[in-house]
PDB file of C-alpha atoms in Angstrom:
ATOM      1  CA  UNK B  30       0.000   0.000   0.000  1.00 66.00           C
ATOM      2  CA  UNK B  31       2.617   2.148   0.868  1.00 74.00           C
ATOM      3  CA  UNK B  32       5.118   1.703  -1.522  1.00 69.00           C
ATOM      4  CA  UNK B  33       1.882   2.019  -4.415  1.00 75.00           C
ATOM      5  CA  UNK B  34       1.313   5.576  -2.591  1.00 79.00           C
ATOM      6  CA  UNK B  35       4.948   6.415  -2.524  1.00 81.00           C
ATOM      7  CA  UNK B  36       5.743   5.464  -6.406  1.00 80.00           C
ATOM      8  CA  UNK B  37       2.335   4.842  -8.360  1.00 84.00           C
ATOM      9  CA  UNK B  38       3.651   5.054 -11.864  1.00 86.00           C
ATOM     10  CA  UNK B  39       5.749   1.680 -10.791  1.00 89.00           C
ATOM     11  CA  UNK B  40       3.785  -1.267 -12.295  1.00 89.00           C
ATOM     12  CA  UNK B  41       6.139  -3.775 -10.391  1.00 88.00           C
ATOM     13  CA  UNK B  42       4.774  -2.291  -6.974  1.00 88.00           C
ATOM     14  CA  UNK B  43       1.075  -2.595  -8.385  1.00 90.00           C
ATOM     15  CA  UNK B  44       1.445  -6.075  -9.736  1.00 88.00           C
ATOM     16  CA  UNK B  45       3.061  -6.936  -6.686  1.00 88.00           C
ATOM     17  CA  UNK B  46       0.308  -5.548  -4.707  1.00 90.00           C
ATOM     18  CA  UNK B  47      -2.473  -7.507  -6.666  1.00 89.00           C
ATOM     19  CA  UNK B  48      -0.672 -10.908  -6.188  1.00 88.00           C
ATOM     20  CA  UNK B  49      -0.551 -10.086  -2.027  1.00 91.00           C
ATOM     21  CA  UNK B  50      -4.265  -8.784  -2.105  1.00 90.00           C
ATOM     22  CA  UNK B  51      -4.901 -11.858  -4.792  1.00 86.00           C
ATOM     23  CA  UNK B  52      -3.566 -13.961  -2.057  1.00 87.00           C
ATOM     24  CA  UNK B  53      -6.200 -12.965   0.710  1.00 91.00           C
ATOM     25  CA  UNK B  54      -8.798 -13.312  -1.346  1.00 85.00           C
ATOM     26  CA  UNK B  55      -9.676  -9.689  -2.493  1.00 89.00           C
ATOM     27  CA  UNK B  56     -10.058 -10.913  -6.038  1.00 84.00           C
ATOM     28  CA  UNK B  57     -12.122  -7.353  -7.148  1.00 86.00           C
ATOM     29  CA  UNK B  58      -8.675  -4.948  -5.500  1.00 91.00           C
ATOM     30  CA  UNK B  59      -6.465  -7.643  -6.993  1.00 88.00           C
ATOM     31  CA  UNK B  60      -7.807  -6.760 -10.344  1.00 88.00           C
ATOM     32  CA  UNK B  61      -7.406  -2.895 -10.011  1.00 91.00           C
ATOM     33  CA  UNK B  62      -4.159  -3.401  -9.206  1.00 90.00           C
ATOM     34  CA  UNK B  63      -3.042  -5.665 -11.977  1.00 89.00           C
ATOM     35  CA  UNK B  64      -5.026  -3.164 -14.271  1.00 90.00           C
ATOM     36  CA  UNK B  65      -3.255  -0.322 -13.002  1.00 90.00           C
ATOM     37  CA  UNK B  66       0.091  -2.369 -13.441  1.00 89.00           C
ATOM     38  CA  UNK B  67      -1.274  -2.903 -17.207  1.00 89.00           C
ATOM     39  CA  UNK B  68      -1.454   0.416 -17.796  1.00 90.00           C
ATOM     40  CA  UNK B  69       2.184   1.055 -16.722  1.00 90.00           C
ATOM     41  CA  UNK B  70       3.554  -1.646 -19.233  1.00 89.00           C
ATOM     42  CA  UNK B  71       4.073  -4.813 -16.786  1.00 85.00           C
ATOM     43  CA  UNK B  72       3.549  -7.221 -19.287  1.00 81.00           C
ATOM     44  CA  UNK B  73       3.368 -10.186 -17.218  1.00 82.00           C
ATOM     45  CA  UNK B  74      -0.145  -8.099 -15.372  1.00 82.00           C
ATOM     46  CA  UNK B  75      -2.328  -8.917 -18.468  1.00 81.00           C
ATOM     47  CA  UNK B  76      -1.765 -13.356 -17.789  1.00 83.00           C
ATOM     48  CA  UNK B  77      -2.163 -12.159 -14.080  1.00 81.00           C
ATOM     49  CA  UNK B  78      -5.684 -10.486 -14.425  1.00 80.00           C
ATOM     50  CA  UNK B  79      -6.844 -13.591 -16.930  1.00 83.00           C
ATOM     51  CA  UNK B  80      -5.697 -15.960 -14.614  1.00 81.00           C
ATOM     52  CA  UNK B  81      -7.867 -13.634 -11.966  1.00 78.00           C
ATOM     53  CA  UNK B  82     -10.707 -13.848 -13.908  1.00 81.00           C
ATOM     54  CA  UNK B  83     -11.203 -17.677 -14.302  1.00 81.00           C
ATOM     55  CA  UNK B  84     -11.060 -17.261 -10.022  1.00 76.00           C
ATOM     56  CA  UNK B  85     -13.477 -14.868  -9.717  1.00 75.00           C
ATOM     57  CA  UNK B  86     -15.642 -17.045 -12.552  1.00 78.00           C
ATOM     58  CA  UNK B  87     -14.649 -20.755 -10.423  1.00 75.00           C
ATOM     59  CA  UNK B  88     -15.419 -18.479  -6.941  1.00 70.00           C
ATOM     60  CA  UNK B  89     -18.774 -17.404  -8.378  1.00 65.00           C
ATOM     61  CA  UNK B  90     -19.730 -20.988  -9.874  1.00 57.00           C
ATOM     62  CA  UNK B  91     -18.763 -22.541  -6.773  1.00 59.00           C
ATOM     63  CA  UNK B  92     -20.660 -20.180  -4.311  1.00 60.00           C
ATOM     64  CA  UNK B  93     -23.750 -20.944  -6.249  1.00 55.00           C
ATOM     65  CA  UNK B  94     -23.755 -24.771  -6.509  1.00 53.00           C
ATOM     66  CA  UNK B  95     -23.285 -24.829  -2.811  1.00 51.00           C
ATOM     67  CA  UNK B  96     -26.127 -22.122  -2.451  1.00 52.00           C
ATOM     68  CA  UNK B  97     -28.065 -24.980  -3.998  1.00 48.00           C
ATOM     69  CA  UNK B  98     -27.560 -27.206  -2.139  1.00 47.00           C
TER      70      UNK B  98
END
């Protein structure tokens, strides 16, 4: 957080951020973030927020087969 506040045109602090916040399960920040890193030219953000997506699609199928149950 602080190092995105203290340098935000560094995409290697942002992607980094997304992967920790990724991590604890804030898919929705984790995708700003590796937007934001996107934008800056880490080209390694674009696989990361793909990969983030399937999650967030698995999450969301797997919240609602439960809810049916």
């Amino acid at each position: 957080e602080t190092a995105a506040r203290l340098d935000p045109e560094n995409a290697e602090i942002w992607a980094h951020k997304g992967m920790a916040l990724a991590k604890s399960g804030s898919y929705s920040e984790a995708m700003i973030c590796f937007s934001e890193a996107d934008r800056l030219g880490d080209n390694r953000a674009a696989e990361a927020m793909q990969k983030m997506a399937a999650l967030m699609s698995q999450a969301d199928l797997d919240e609602n087969v439960v809810g049916v149950n």
